[in-house]
Tab-separated table of C-alpha atoms in Angstrom:
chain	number	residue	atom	x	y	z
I	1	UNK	CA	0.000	0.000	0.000
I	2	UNK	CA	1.732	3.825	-0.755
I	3	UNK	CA	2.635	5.807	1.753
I	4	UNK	CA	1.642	9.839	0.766
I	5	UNK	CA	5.252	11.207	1.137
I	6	UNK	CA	5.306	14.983	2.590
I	7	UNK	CA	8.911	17.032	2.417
I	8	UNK	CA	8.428	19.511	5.362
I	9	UNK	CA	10.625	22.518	5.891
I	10	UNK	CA	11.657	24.360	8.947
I	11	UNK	CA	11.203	20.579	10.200
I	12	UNK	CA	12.892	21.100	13.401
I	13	UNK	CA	11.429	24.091	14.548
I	14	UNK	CA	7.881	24.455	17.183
I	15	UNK	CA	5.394	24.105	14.424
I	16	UNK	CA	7.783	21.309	12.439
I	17	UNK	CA	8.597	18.861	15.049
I	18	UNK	CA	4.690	18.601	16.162
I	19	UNK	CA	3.634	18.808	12.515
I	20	UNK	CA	6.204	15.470	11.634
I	21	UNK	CA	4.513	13.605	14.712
I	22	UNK	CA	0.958	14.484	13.986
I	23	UNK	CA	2.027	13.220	10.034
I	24	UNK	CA	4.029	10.014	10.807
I	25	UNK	CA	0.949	8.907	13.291
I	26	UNK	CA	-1.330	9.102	10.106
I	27	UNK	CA	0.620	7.301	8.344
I	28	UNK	CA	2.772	9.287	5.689
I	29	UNK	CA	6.507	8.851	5.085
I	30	UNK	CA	8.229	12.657	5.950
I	31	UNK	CA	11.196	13.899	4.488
I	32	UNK	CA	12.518	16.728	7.006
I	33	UNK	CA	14.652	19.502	6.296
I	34	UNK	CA	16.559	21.089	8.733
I	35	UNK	CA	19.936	22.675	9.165
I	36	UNK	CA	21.376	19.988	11.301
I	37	UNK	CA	21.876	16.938	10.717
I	38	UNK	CA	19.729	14.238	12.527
I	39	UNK	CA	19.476	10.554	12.468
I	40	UNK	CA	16.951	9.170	10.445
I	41	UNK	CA	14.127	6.884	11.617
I	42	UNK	CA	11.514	4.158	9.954
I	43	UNK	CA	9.210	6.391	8.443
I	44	UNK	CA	11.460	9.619	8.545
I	45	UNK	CA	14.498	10.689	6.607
I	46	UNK	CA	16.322	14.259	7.889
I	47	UNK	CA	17.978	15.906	5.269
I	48	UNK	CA	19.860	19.257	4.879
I	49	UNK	CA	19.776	19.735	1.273
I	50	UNK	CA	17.027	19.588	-0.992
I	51	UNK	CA	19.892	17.256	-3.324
I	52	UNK	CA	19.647	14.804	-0.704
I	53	UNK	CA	16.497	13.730	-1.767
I	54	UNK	CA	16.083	10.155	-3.450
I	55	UNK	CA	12.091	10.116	-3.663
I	56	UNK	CA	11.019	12.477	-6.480
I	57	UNK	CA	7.394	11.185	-6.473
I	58	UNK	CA	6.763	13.758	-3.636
I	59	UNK	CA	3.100	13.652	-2.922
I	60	UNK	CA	3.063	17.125	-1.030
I	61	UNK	CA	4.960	19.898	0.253
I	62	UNK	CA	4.641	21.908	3.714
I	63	UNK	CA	7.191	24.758	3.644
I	64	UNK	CA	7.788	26.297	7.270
I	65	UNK	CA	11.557	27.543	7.318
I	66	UNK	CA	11.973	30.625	8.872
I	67	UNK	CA	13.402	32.135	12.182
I	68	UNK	CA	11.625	33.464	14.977
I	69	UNK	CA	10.143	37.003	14.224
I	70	UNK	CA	10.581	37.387	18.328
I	71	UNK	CA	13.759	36.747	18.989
I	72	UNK	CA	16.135	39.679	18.611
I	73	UNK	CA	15.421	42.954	18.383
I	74	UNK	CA	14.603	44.130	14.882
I	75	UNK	CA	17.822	45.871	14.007
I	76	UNK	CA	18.306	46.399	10.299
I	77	UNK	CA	20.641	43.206	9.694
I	78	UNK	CA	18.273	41.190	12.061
I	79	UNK	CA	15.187	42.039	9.674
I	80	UNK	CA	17.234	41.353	6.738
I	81	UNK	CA	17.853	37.686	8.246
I	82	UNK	CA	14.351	37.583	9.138
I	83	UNK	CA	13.576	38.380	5.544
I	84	UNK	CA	16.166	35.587	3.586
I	85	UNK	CA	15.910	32.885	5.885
I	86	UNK	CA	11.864	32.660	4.569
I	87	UNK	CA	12.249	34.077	0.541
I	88	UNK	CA	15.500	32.151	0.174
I	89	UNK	CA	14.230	28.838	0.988
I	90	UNK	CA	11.176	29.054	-0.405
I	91	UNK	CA	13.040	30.233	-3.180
I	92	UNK	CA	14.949	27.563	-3.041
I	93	UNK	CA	12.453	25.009	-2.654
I	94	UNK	CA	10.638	25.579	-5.893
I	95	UNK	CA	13.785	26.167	-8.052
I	96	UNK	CA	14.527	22.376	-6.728
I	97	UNK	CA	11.250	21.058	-7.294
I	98	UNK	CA	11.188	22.507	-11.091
I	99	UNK	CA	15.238	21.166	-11.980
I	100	UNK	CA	13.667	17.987	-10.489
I	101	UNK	CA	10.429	17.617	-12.570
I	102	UNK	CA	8.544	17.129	-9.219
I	103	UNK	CA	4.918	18.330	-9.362
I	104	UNK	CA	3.393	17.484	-5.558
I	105	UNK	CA	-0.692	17.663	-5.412
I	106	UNK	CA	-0.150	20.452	-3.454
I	107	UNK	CA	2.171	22.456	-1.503
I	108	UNK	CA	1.261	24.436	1.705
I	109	UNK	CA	3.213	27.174	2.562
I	110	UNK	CA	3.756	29.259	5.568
I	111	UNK	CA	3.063	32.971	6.608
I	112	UNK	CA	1.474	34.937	9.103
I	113	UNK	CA	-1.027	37.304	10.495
I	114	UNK	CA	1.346	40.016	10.570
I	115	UNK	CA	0.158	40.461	6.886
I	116	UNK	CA	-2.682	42.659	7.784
I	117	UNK	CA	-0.490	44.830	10.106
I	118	UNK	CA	-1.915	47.242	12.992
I	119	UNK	CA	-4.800	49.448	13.754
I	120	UNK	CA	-2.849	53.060	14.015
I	121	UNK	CA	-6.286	54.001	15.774
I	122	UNK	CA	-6.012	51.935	18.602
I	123	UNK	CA	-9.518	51.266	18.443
I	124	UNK	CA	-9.169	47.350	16.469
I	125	UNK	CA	-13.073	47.930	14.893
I	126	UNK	CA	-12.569	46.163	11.992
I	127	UNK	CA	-11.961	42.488	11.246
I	128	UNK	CA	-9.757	41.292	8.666
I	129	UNK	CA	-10.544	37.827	6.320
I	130	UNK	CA	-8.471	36.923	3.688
I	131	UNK	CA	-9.452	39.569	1.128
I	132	UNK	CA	-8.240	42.033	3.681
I	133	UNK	CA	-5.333	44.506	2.409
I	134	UNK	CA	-1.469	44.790	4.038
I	135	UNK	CA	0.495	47.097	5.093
I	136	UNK	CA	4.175	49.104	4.660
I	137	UNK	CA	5.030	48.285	7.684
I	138	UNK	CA	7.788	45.939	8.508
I	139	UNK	CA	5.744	42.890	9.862
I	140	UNK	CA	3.160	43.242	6.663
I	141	UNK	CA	6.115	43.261	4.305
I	142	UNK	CA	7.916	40.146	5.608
I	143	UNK	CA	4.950	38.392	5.385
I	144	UNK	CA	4.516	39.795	1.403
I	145	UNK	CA	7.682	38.629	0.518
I	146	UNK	CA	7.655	35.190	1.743
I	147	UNK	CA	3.915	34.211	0.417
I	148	UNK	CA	5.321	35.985	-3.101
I	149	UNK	CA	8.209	33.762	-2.785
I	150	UNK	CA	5.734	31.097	-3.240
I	151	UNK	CA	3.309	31.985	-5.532
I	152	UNK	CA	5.211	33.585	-8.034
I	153	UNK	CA	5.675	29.819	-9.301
I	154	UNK	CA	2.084	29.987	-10.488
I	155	UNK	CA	2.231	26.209	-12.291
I	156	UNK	CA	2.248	24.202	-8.698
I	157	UNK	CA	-0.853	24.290	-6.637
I	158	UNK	CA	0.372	26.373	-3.277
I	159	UNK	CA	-1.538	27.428	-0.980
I	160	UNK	CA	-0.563	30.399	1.846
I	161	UNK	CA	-1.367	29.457	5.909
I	162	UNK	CA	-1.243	32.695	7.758
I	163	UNK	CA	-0.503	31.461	11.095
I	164	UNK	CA	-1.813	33.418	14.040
I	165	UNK	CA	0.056	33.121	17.844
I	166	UNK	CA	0.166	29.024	17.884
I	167	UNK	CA	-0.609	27.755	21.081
I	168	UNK	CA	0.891	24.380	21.833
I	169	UNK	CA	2.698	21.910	23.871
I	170	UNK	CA	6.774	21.805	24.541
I	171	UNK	CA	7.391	24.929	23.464
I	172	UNK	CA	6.165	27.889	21.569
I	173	UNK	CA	5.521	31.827	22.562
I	174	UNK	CA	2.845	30.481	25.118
I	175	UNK	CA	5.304	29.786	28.028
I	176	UNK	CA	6.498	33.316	27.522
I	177	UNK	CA	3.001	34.868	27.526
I	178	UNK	CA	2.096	32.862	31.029
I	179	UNK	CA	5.397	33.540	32.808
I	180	UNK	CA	4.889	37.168	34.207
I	181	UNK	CA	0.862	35.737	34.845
I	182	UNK	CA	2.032	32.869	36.656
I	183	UNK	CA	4.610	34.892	39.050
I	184	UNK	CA	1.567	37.224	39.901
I	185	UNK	CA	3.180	40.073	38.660
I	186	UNK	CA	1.581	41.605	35.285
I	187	UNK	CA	-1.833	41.065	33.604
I	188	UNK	CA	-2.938	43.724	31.207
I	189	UNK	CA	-0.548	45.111	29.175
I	190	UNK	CA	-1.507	48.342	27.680
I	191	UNK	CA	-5.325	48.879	27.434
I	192	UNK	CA	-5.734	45.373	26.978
I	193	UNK	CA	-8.166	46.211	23.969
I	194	UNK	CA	-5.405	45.199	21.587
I	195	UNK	CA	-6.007	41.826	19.885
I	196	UNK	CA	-4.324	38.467	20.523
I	197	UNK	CA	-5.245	36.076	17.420
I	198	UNK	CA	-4.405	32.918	18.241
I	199	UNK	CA	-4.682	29.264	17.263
I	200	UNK	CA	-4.163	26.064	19.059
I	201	UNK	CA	-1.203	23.773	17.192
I	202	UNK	CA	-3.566	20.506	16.897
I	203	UNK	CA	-5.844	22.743	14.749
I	204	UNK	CA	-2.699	23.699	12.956
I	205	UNK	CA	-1.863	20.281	12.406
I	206	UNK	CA	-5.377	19.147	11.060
I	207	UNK	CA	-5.598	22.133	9.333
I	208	UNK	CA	-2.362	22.176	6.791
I	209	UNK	CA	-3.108	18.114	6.204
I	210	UNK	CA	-7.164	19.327	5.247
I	211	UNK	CA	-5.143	21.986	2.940
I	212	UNK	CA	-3.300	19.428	1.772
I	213	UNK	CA	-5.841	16.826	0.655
I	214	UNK	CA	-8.874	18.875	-0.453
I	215	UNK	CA	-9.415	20.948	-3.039
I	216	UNK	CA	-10.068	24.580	-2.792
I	217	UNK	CA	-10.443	27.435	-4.681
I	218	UNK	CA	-9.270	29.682	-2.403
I	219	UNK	CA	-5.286	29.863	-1.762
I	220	UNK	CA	-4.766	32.595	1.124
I	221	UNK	CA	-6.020	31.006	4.756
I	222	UNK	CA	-6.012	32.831	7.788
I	223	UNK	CA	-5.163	29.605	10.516
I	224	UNK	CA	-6.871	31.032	13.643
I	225	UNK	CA	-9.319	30.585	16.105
I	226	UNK	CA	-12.485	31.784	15.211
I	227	UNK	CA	-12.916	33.290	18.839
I	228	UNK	CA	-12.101	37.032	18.441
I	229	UNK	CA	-9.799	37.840	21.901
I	230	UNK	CA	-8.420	40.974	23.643
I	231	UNK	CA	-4.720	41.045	25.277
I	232	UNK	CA	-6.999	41.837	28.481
I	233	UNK	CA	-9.734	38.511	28.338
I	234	UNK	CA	-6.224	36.645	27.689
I	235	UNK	CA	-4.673	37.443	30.691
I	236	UNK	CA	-8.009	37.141	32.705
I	237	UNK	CA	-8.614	33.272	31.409
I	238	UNK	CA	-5.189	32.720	31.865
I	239	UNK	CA	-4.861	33.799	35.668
I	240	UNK	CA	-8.317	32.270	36.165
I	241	UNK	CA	-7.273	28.820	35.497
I	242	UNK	CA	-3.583	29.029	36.624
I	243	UNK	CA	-5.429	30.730	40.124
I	244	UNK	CA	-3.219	34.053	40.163
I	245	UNK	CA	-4.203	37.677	40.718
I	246	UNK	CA	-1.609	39.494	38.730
I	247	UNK	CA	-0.825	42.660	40.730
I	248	UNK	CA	0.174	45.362	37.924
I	249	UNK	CA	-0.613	46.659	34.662
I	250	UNK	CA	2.142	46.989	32.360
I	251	UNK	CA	2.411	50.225	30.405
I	252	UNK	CA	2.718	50.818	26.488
I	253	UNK	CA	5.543	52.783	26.972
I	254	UNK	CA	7.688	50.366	28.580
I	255	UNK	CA	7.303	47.676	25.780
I	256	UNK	CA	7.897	50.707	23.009
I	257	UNK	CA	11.206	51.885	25.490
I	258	UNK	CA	12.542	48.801	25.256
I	259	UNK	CA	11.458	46.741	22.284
I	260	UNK	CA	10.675	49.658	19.410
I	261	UNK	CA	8.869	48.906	16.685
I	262	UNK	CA	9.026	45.108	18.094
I	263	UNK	CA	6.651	46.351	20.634
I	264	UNK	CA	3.476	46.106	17.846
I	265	UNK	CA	4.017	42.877	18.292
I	266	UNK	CA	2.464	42.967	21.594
I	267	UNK	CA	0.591	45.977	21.168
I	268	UNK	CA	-0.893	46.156	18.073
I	269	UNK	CA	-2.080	44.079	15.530
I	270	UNK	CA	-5.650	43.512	14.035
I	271	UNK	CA	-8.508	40.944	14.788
I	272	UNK	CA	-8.846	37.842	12.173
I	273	UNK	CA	-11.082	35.490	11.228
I	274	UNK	CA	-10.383	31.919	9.386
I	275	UNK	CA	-13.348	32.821	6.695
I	276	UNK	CA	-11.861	30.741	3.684
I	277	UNK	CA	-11.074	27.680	6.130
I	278	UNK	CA	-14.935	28.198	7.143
I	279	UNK	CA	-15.901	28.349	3.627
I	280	UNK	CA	-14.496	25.130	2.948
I	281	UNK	CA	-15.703	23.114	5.676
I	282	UNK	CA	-12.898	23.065	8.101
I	283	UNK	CA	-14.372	22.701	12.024
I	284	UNK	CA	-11.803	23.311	14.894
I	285	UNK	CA	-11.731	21.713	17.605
I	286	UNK	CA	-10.242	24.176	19.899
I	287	UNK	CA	-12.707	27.231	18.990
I	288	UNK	CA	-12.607	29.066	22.280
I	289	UNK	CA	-9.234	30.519	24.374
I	290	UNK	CA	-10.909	29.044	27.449
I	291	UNK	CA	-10.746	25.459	25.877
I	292	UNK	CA	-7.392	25.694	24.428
I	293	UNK	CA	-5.862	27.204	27.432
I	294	UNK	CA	-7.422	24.461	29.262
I	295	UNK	CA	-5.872	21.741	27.060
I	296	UNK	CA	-2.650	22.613	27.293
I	297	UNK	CA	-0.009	21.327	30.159
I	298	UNK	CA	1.934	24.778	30.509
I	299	UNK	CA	-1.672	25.885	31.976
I	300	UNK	CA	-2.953	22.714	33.430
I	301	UNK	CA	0.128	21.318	34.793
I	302	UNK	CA	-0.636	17.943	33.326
I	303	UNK	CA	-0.840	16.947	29.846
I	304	UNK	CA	-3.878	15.841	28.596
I	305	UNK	CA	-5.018	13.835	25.215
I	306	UNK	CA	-5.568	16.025	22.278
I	307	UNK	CA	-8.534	14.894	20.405
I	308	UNK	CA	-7.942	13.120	16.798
């Protein structure tokens, strides 16, 4: 009986290392790119060169290499690695997969929320889908240049996963988000009106192998919860179960003083909803940030079954 075969890059990183479990437990051989060397396993073959691969009847593609928008301040050589370590593999990536003749059913390829960019108003009315504009703002344009690095190779069938804040298990930005809630120190941040789109990684998961397997006509997704949340109902769910009063408010200022245009990061951004994954017929399982939060170990202390 075949195996589907998926090549996944960024393979060793948060969203990578769940995404080759979730695959190799339903049964498809992985190919994994990464820029270390690893030891292969039945089922799973590391690579770090797209010439080390011997299968060339590739059935899909999930391209996720890029380094962490968070870590390091955004100095002007720190944006410019931001910037090649997406468009260059990507870039990459399809130059191999034409010199190779390879034609996968589909390829699913990553980006982020940080396309639509931040409310200047401070007010976050509106709510942005998929037909939503960008921005020329730094954030925006990282995420333009690494979904055109993809679909400027118009023959394969790609489509773009903007990722909001993935919640998940062993690792992630949620550990970071719970610390300062956990010591009882800081709660809102800001006004607290400012949105947190977010996504828990099993709907991730099920969501790029649905992307993978059906058809669509669509080929932007917004991956996020459909449950529109505020900075300010985050840190109240998140004390609530973790049974903290966090004493202060953190001001804007301080995040802006020390993080600079990082700081829209945390204090901007825009509300999103998944409205071409609803279109299709996707259902996630994790729809509200109580659930999620409630699911996850770094929160409940123990881990708990995920649902299939």
């Amino acid at each position: 009986m075949h195996k589907p075969s998926v090549l996944v890059t960024g393979a060793s990183g948060f969203i990578g290392t769940h995404l080759i479990e979730f695959l190799l437990k339903r049964g498809y051989e992985v190919i994994a790119l990464s820029r270390q060397a690893r030891e292969s396993s039945h089922g799973l073959t590391w690579i770090t060169d797209f010439n080390q691969i011997t299968d060339t009847n590739l059935d899909y593609v999930v391209n996720l290499a890029g380094e962490s928008v968070g870590k390091g301040r955004w100095t002007a050589a720190r944006k410019q690695k931001l910037i090649n370590s997406r468009v260059d593999t990507t870039t990459a990536l399809y130059q191999y997969l034409i010199q190779a003749n390879i034609m996968p059913k589909s390829i699913i390829s990553g980006s982020a929320v940080g396309y639509y960019g931040i409310d200047p108003t401070l007010t976050w009315s509106q709510v942005c889908s998929e037909a939503s504009p960008s921005q020329n703002i730094f954030m925006a344009q990282l995420c333009q240049k690494w979904e055109y690095s993809a679909l400027q190779f118009s023959q394969f069938n790609t489509k773009i996963v903007r990722l909001g804040v993935v919640f998940g298990k062993r690792g992630g930005i949620l550990p970071q988000m719970l610390l300062p809630i956990k010591w009882g120190l800081v709660g809102k941040i800001g006004n607290g009106q400012q949105p947190v789109v977010w996504v828990h990684i099993h709907d991730v998961l099920r969501a790029i192998e649905f992307l993978m397997r059906t058809p669509t006509k669509a080929r932007i997704f917004n991956v996020v919860a459909p449950e529109l949340t505020t900075q300010a109902q985050f840190a109240a769910q998140a004390a609530e179960l973790l049974k903290r009063r966090p004493l202060l408010n953190a001001p804007a200022c301080l995040f802006k003083t020390l993080m600079g245009e990082q700081s829209q990061l945390i204090l901007n951004g825009q509300f999103v909803v998944p409205q071409h994954l609803h279109d299709a017929g996707f259902v996630f399982h994790f729809q509200s940030l109580h659930h999620a939060l409630s699911n996850l170990e770094h929160v409940k202390r123990s881990a708990i079954a995920e649902p299939d």
